């Protein structure tokens, strides 16, 4: 049996992680994998998380199973965080999942169960797992143009021309904020245009929001998604607490469906069923930490403050890198870095240039030049800018 297996396609990000670990140079800089790092290079456990965990250790009296869709208190807390009260509970079905990845996967399964003919439209570029997760659920997917590398913004005309090919009932996957890998986000008026288009064409939005709070703030980052929820009859959401709660390895994720009340109960039952037939009961510890924080005013304040510190750090590093690159290149060629949002930006570059950055300068980026801004430190910004200017500024 196993001799029939052929090797799976290599994972570009894991490969960069391995190359970085194997590099003996002490001045190497990891700009690859998408985790937040503080000024000392550490991915910290947030203080609010420590407080919630201490509370759980003191008070939790059972590790018995919870429910196939996870804890309803987690659903309510996350629905409030993401949707901000713009739709009533009678329109929301929700289920905990194994991280944001599990949430996207389960949402794809739900699409396939409800309408196997639906095609999922995915931005180019995107988080590489999006197409893989659609395919794993047996769904056909189509790309739509998204990024305008010339100006570091969105290719609106290309995007709308491609989405014009969508059929009624198709699903349009959108990044809620901090687009991975480009950092180029929709404006308020883009969201309004998209909502009108989706409404006119009978298309269903699916918003993946994995970085809420890393762009402009918890509410500002969800404003586009909330606009869709308030205006359209149906919306799917995949959320993750990996980044904004620093709970990466705890795999705290959720998927939600906003729908007419008449569709809600069956959708909820099907989501529980889909959990049962894949992972069984979803992980609980990270979800419970999130719920504890969001339901305790002091812990929530602490968390919001820490999240604001992380956001300020990333935005500060963005601005510092943009300034250093302006100095190095004498141009505004990389000025888009300062305006983009979240942990990632796409610098471009051929495979040979990315290899040269790695070999000559010890700078580790993912193929296509995706850079994790949070991998910078105040004292590496100038060196990184110098390497980028030498190799990529053609
Ligand atoms: N969606 C996007 C766009 C992401 O970048 C990520 C993390 N890389 C996820 C979902 C999933 O994150 P996790 O499974 O770690 O919660």
mmCIF file of C-alpha atoms in Angstrom, residues 104-382:
data_model
loop_
_atom_site.group_PDB
_atom_site.id
_atom_site.type_symbol
_atom_site.label_atom_id
_atom_site.label_comp_id
_atom_site.label_asym_id
_atom_site.label_seq_id
_atom_site.Cartn_x
_atom_site.Cartn_y
_atom_site.Cartn_z
ATOM 1 C CA UNK A 104 -11.239 26.934 6.655
ATOM 2 C CA UNK A 105 -11.239 23.190 5.981
ATOM 3 C CA UNK A 106 -14.551 22.603 7.766
ATOM 4 C CA UNK A 107 -16.107 25.593 6.023
ATOM 5 C CA UNK A 108 -15.005 24.104 2.674
ATOM 6 C CA UNK A 109 -16.596 20.789 3.708
ATOM 7 C CA UNK A 110 -19.806 22.648 4.527
ATOM 8 C CA UNK A 111 -19.808 24.323 1.105
ATOM 9 C CA UNK A 112 -19.277 20.965 -0.560
ATOM 10 C CA UNK A 113 -22.055 19.366 1.474
ATOM 11 C CA UNK A 114 -24.512 22.187 0.725
ATOM 12 C CA UNK A 115 -23.608 22.694 -2.933
ATOM 13 C CA UNK A 116 -20.946 20.440 -4.486
ATOM 14 C CA UNK A 117 -21.193 22.461 -7.719
ATOM 15 C CA UNK A 118 -20.144 25.685 -6.006
ATOM 16 C CA UNK A 119 -16.767 26.945 -7.093
ATOM 17 C CA UNK A 120 -14.558 28.804 -4.639
ATOM 18 C CA UNK A 121 -12.861 31.938 -5.982
ATOM 19 C CA UNK A 122 -9.459 32.544 -4.407
ATOM 20 C CA UNK A 123 -7.232 35.629 -4.620
ATOM 21 C CA UNK A 124 -3.902 35.447 -6.443
ATOM 22 C CA UNK A 125 -1.702 35.298 -4.520
ATOM 23 C CA UNK A 126 -3.056 33.907 -1.277
ATOM 24 C CA UNK A 127 -2.094 31.806 1.715
ATOM 25 C CA UNK A 128 -1.007 28.627 -0.140
ATOM 26 C CA UNK A 129 -3.248 26.457 2.015
ATOM 27 C CA UNK A 130 -6.456 28.020 0.661
ATOM 28 C CA UNK A 131 -6.484 26.129 -2.653
ATOM 29 C CA UNK A 132 -5.205 22.977 -0.935
ATOM 30 C CA UNK A 133 -8.064 23.075 1.586
ATOM 31 C CA UNK A 134 -10.665 23.633 -1.149
ATOM 32 C CA UNK A 135 -9.282 20.679 -3.100
ATOM 33 C CA UNK A 136 -9.174 18.477 0.002
ATOM 34 C CA UNK A 137 -12.905 19.081 0.410
ATOM 35 C CA UNK A 138 -13.497 18.119 -3.221
ATOM 36 C CA UNK A 139 -14.285 21.641 -4.391
ATOM 37 C CA UNK A 140 -13.344 23.232 -7.660
ATOM 38 C CA UNK A 141 -11.627 26.597 -7.229
ATOM 39 C CA UNK A 142 -10.813 29.498 -9.509
ATOM 40 C CA UNK A 143 -8.223 32.247 -9.110
ATOM 41 C CA UNK A 144 -9.000 35.950 -9.233
ATOM 42 C CA UNK A 145 -6.420 38.668 -9.734
ATOM 43 C CA UNK A 146 -5.783 40.643 -6.573
ATOM 44 C CA UNK A 147 -2.387 42.267 -6.198
ATOM 45 C CA UNK A 148 -0.945 45.060 -8.270
ATOM 46 C CA UNK A 149 2.794 44.623 -7.777
ATOM 47 C CA UNK A 150 3.515 47.910 -9.573
ATOM 48 C CA UNK A 151 1.983 50.048 -6.850
ATOM 49 C CA UNK A 152 1.663 47.611 -3.953
ATOM 50 C CA UNK A 153 -2.122 47.934 -3.978
ATOM 51 C CA UNK A 154 -5.116 45.989 -5.241
ATOM 52 C CA UNK A 155 -5.749 45.265 -8.910
ATOM 53 C CA UNK A 156 -9.405 46.263 -8.705
ATOM 54 C CA UNK A 157 -10.119 46.099 -12.428
ATOM 55 C CA UNK A 158 -8.479 42.664 -12.771
ATOM 56 C CA UNK A 159 -10.289 41.361 -9.739
ATOM 57 C CA UNK A 160 -13.725 42.461 -10.899
ATOM 58 C CA UNK A 161 -13.087 41.205 -14.437
ATOM 59 C CA UNK A 162 -12.201 37.756 -13.077
ATOM 60 C CA UNK A 163 -15.067 37.626 -10.587
ATOM 61 C CA UNK A 164 -17.418 38.462 -13.404
ATOM 62 C CA UNK A 165 -17.016 34.795 -14.379
ATOM 63 C CA UNK A 166 -18.576 33.602 -11.104
ATOM 64 C CA UNK A 167 -21.932 31.809 -11.225
ATOM 65 C CA UNK A 168 -24.797 32.317 -8.797
ATOM 66 C CA UNK A 169 -24.090 30.207 -5.687
ATOM 67 C CA UNK A 170 -20.297 30.365 -6.074
ATOM 68 C CA UNK A 171 -18.262 31.310 -3.022
ATOM 69 C CA UNK A 172 -15.820 34.234 -2.985
ATOM 70 C CA UNK A 173 -13.009 33.803 -0.461
ATOM 71 C CA UNK A 174 -11.809 37.148 0.916
ATOM 72 C CA UNK A 175 -9.176 37.990 3.529
ATOM 73 C CA UNK A 176 -10.838 39.960 6.318
ATOM 74 C CA UNK A 177 -7.711 42.044 6.984
ATOM 75 C CA UNK A 178 -3.907 41.895 6.764
ATOM 76 C CA UNK A 179 -3.965 39.990 3.469
ATOM 77 C CA UNK A 180 -1.512 37.089 3.450
ATOM 78 C CA UNK A 181 0.913 37.388 1.658
ATOM 79 C CA UNK A 182 0.538 40.898 0.218
ATOM 80 C CA UNK A 183 -0.488 43.155 3.130
ATOM 81 C CA UNK A 184 -2.771 44.986 0.652
ATOM 82 C CA UNK A 185 -6.234 45.399 2.164
ATOM 83 C CA UNK A 186 -9.570 46.631 0.869
ATOM 84 C CA UNK A 187 -10.707 50.139 1.748
ATOM 85 C CA UNK A 188 -14.131 50.830 3.194
ATOM 86 C CA UNK A 189 -15.418 51.777 -0.245
ATOM 87 C CA UNK A 190 -13.971 48.564 -1.762
ATOM 88 C CA UNK A 191 -15.968 46.542 0.783
ATOM 89 C CA UNK A 192 -19.117 48.469 -0.121
ATOM 90 C CA UNK A 193 -18.506 47.822 -3.834
ATOM 91 C CA UNK A 194 -17.865 44.125 -3.191
ATOM 92 C CA UNK A 195 -21.021 43.819 -1.083
ATOM 93 C CA UNK A 196 -23.092 45.392 -3.875
ATOM 94 C CA UNK A 197 -21.525 43.095 -6.473
ATOM 95 C CA UNK A 198 -22.066 39.941 -4.399
ATOM 96 C CA UNK A 199 -25.648 40.932 -3.693
ATOM 97 C CA UNK A 200 -26.390 41.620 -7.355
ATOM 98 C CA UNK A 201 -24.866 38.339 -8.492
ATOM 99 C CA UNK A 202 -26.105 35.982 -5.750
ATOM 100 C CA UNK A 203 -22.568 35.095 -4.643
ATOM 101 C CA UNK A 204 -21.635 33.992 -1.135
ATOM 102 C CA UNK A 205 -18.703 35.652 0.634
ATOM 103 C CA UNK A 206 -16.379 33.555 2.778
ATOM 104 C CA UNK A 207 -14.143 35.760 4.903
ATOM 105 C CA UNK A 208 -10.976 34.292 6.404
ATOM 106 C CA UNK A 209 -9.956 36.547 9.288
ATOM 107 C CA UNK A 210 -6.755 35.257 10.869
ATOM 108 C CA UNK A 211 -5.135 38.561 11.926
ATOM 109 C CA UNK A 212 -7.908 40.623 13.532
ATOM 110 C CA UNK A 213 -6.242 43.392 15.536
ATOM 111 C CA UNK A 214 -2.941 43.380 13.653
ATOM 112 C CA UNK A 215 -3.922 46.038 11.103
ATOM 113 C CA UNK A 216 -5.715 49.070 12.519
ATOM 114 C CA UNK A 217 -7.487 47.602 15.559
ATOM 115 C CA UNK A 218 -9.930 44.880 16.532
ATOM 116 C CA UNK A 219 -13.043 46.705 15.317
ATOM 117 C CA UNK A 220 -11.482 48.497 12.353
ATOM 118 C CA UNK A 221 -10.056 45.215 11.026
ATOM 119 C CA UNK A 222 -13.482 43.558 11.096
ATOM 120 C CA UNK A 223 -15.386 46.516 9.616
ATOM 121 C CA UNK A 224 -15.459 45.120 6.057
ATOM 122 C CA UNK A 225 -16.665 41.722 7.207
ATOM 123 C CA UNK A 226 -19.320 43.376 9.382
ATOM 124 C CA UNK A 227 -20.490 45.415 6.417
ATOM 125 C CA UNK A 228 -21.036 42.192 4.439
ATOM 126 C CA UNK A 229 -22.811 40.545 7.402
ATOM 127 C CA UNK A 230 -25.193 43.471 7.820
ATOM 128 C CA UNK A 231 -26.003 43.761 4.144
ATOM 129 C CA UNK A 232 -26.086 40.248 2.703
ATOM 130 C CA UNK A 233 -28.293 37.278 3.556
ATOM 131 C CA UNK A 234 -25.403 34.840 3.855
ATOM 132 C CA UNK A 235 -21.755 34.983 4.873
ATOM 133 C CA UNK A 236 -19.219 32.376 5.941
ATOM 134 C CA UNK A 237 -16.368 33.195 8.305
ATOM 135 C CA UNK A 238 -13.218 31.379 9.410
ATOM 136 C CA UNK A 239 -11.525 32.878 12.464
ATOM 137 C CA UNK A 240 -8.305 32.084 14.276
ATOM 138 C CA UNK A 241 -6.983 32.983 17.725
ATOM 139 C CA UNK A 242 -3.459 31.872 16.771
ATOM 140 C CA UNK A 243 -2.063 35.328 16.071
ATOM 141 C CA UNK A 244 -4.133 37.840 18.045
ATOM 142 C CA UNK A 245 -4.081 35.734 21.223
ATOM 143 C CA UNK A 246 -0.644 34.233 20.523
ATOM 144 C CA UNK A 247 -2.200 30.766 20.876
ATOM 145 C CA UNK A 248 -0.546 29.283 17.798
ATOM 146 C CA UNK A 249 -0.034 25.736 19.027
ATOM 147 C CA UNK A 250 -3.308 25.478 20.930
ATOM 148 C CA UNK A 251 -5.225 25.403 17.635
ATOM 149 C CA UNK A 252 -8.085 27.695 18.612
ATOM 150 C CA UNK A 253 -10.247 28.422 15.591
ATOM 151 C CA UNK A 254 -13.890 28.873 14.725
ATOM 152 C CA UNK A 255 -16.074 28.828 11.657
ATOM 153 C CA UNK A 256 -19.332 30.643 11.498
ATOM 154 C CA UNK A 257 -22.209 30.970 9.089
ATOM 155 C CA UNK A 258 -24.451 34.011 9.005
ATOM 156 C CA UNK A 259 -27.722 33.027 7.320
ATOM 157 C CA UNK A 260 -31.470 33.616 7.441
ATOM 158 C CA UNK A 261 -32.977 32.345 10.742
ATOM 159 C CA UNK A 262 -34.889 29.591 8.904
ATOM 160 C CA UNK A 263 -31.584 28.047 7.744
ATOM 161 C CA UNK A 264 -29.721 28.421 11.003
ATOM 162 C CA UNK A 265 -30.625 25.269 12.982
ATOM 163 C CA UNK A 266 -29.971 22.791 10.173
ATOM 164 C CA UNK A 267 -26.715 24.567 9.343
ATOM 165 C CA UNK A 268 -25.671 24.370 12.994
ATOM 166 C CA UNK A 269 -26.531 20.652 13.148
ATOM 167 C CA UNK A 270 -24.578 19.991 9.956
ATOM 168 C CA UNK A 271 -21.527 21.836 11.295
ATOM 169 C CA UNK A 272 -21.540 19.625 14.406
ATOM 170 C CA UNK A 273 -21.890 16.584 12.155
ATOM 171 C CA UNK A 274 -18.961 17.672 9.992
ATOM 172 C CA UNK A 275 -16.800 18.053 13.105
ATOM 173 C CA UNK A 276 -17.826 14.564 14.174
ATOM 174 C CA UNK A 277 -16.819 13.041 10.871
ATOM 175 C CA UNK A 278 -13.413 14.746 10.758
ATOM 176 C CA UNK A 279 -11.715 15.630 14.040
ATOM 177 C CA UNK A 280 -14.439 14.664 16.505
ATOM 178 C CA UNK A 281 -14.645 17.009 19.475
ATOM 179 C CA UNK A 282 -12.604 20.122 18.682
ATOM 180 C CA UNK A 283 -9.690 21.276 20.892
ATOM 181 C CA UNK A 284 -10.906 23.143 23.951
ATOM 182 C CA UNK A 285 -8.014 24.616 25.920
ATOM 183 C CA UNK A 286 -7.190 27.538 23.623
ATOM 184 C CA UNK A 287 -10.888 28.221 23.007
ATOM 185 C CA UNK A 288 -11.526 28.311 26.750
ATOM 186 C CA UNK A 289 -8.597 30.696 27.283
ATOM 187 C CA UNK A 290 -10.073 33.029 24.646
ATOM 188 C CA UNK A 291 -13.545 32.835 26.206
ATOM 189 C CA UNK A 292 -12.143 33.512 29.682
ATOM 190 C CA UNK A 293 -10.300 36.597 28.449
ATOM 191 C CA UNK A 294 -13.171 38.011 26.399
ATOM 192 C CA UNK A 295 -15.690 37.553 29.228
ATOM 193 C CA UNK A 296 -13.542 39.141 31.952
ATOM 194 C CA UNK A 297 -13.321 42.944 31.622
ATOM 195 C CA UNK A 298 -9.866 43.183 33.245
ATOM 196 C CA UNK A 299 -8.332 40.367 31.246
ATOM 197 C CA UNK A 300 -9.914 41.753 28.089
ATOM 198 C CA UNK A 301 -8.404 45.207 28.707
ATOM 199 C CA UNK A 302 -5.024 43.628 29.304
ATOM 200 C CA UNK A 303 -5.328 41.609 26.091
ATOM 201 C CA UNK A 304 -6.387 44.631 24.031
ATOM 202 C CA UNK A 305 -3.419 46.554 25.389
ATOM 203 C CA UNK A 306 -0.965 43.767 24.535
ATOM 204 C CA UNK A 307 -2.494 43.411 21.082
ATOM 205 C CA UNK A 308 -2.115 47.171 20.580
ATOM 206 C CA UNK A 309 1.584 46.831 21.543
ATOM 207 C CA UNK A 310 2.077 44.062 18.973
ATOM 208 C CA UNK A 311 0.293 46.097 16.303
ATOM 209 C CA UNK A 312 2.335 49.196 17.104
ATOM 210 C CA UNK A 313 5.539 47.204 16.908
ATOM 211 C CA UNK A 314 4.705 45.742 13.480
ATOM 212 C CA UNK A 315 3.578 49.123 12.137
ATOM 213 C CA UNK A 316 6.714 50.779 13.542
ATOM 214 C CA UNK A 317 8.944 48.193 11.862
ATOM 215 C CA UNK A 318 7.065 48.672 8.585
ATOM 216 C CA UNK A 319 7.649 52.407 8.715
ATOM 217 C CA UNK A 320 11.322 51.969 9.694
ATOM 218 C CA UNK A 321 11.963 49.532 6.843
ATOM 219 C CA UNK A 322 10.215 51.779 4.317
ATOM 220 C CA UNK A 323 12.358 54.720 5.477
ATOM 221 C CA UNK A 324 15.588 52.698 5.387
ATOM 222 C CA UNK A 325 14.764 51.460 1.879
ATOM 223 C CA UNK A 326 14.011 54.983 0.700
ATOM 224 C CA UNK A 327 17.482 55.965 1.882
ATOM 225 C CA UNK A 328 19.187 52.908 0.349
ATOM 226 C CA UNK A 329 17.474 53.102 -3.052
ATOM 227 C CA UNK A 330 16.958 56.859 -3.300
ATOM 228 C CA UNK A 331 13.451 56.063 -4.512
ATOM 229 C CA UNK A 332 9.966 55.281 -3.297
ATOM 230 C CA UNK A 333 10.015 51.868 -4.947
ATOM 231 C CA UNK A 334 9.325 50.142 -1.609
ATOM 232 C CA UNK A 335 7.129 52.905 -0.189
ATOM 233 C CA UNK A 336 4.132 50.553 -0.244
ATOM 234 C CA UNK A 337 5.628 48.739 2.760
ATOM 235 C CA UNK A 338 4.661 51.623 5.024
ATOM 236 C CA UNK A 339 1.040 51.668 3.870
ATOM 237 C CA UNK A 340 0.307 47.943 3.938
ATOM 238 C CA UNK A 341 -1.217 46.083 6.893
ATOM 239 C CA UNK A 342 -0.368 43.130 9.078
ATOM 240 C CA UNK A 343 2.648 40.897 9.316
ATOM 241 C CA UNK A 344 3.263 40.296 5.609
ATOM 242 C CA UNK A 345 4.362 42.131 2.519
ATOM 243 C CA UNK A 346 5.403 40.832 -0.837
ATOM 244 C CA UNK A 347 8.712 42.186 -2.084
ATOM 245 C CA UNK A 348 8.790 40.243 -5.319
ATOM 246 C CA UNK A 349 11.997 38.717 -6.669
ATOM 247 C CA UNK A 350 12.935 35.607 -8.587
ATOM 248 C CA UNK A 351 13.872 32.340 -6.897
ATOM 249 C CA UNK A 352 17.504 33.166 -7.670
ATOM 250 C CA UNK A 353 17.213 36.554 -5.945
ATOM 251 C CA UNK A 354 15.547 35.034 -2.874
ATOM 252 C CA UNK A 355 18.367 32.453 -2.781
ATOM 253 C CA UNK A 356 20.953 35.242 -3.046
ATOM 254 C CA UNK A 357 19.356 37.134 -0.153
ATOM 255 C CA UNK A 358 19.633 33.950 1.878
ATOM 256 C CA UNK A 359 23.125 32.894 0.871
ATOM 257 C CA UNK A 360 24.909 36.258 0.742
ATOM 258 C CA UNK A 361 22.985 38.238 3.323
ATOM 259 C CA UNK A 362 21.496 35.614 5.661
ATOM 260 C CA UNK A 363 17.995 36.977 4.971
ATOM 261 C CA UNK A 364 15.305 34.292 4.888
ATOM 262 C CA UNK A 365 12.203 35.173 2.879
ATOM 263 C CA UNK A 366 9.614 32.832 1.384
ATOM 264 C CA UNK A 367 9.457 32.392 -2.418
ATOM 265 C CA UNK A 368 7.956 35.380 -4.228
ATOM 266 C CA UNK A 369 9.581 37.570 -1.588
ATOM 267 C CA UNK A 370 6.968 37.225 1.160
ATOM 268 C CA UNK A 371 8.423 38.871 4.201
ATOM 269 C CA UNK A 372 7.286 38.566 7.816
ATOM 270 C CA UNK A 373 7.713 42.136 9.058
ATOM 271 C CA UNK A 374 7.554 40.894 12.681
ATOM 272 C CA UNK A 375 10.766 38.957 12.031
ATOM 273 C CA UNK A 376 12.648 42.281 11.902
ATOM 274 C CA UNK A 377 14.233 43.932 14.928
ATOM 275 C CA UNK A 378 15.062 47.578 15.375
ATOM 276 C CA UNK A 379 18.759 46.731 14.983
ATOM 277 C CA UNK A 380 18.380 44.550 11.882
ATOM 278 C CA UNK A 381 16.249 46.962 9.827
ATOM 279 C CA UNK A 382 19.193 48.752 8.208
#
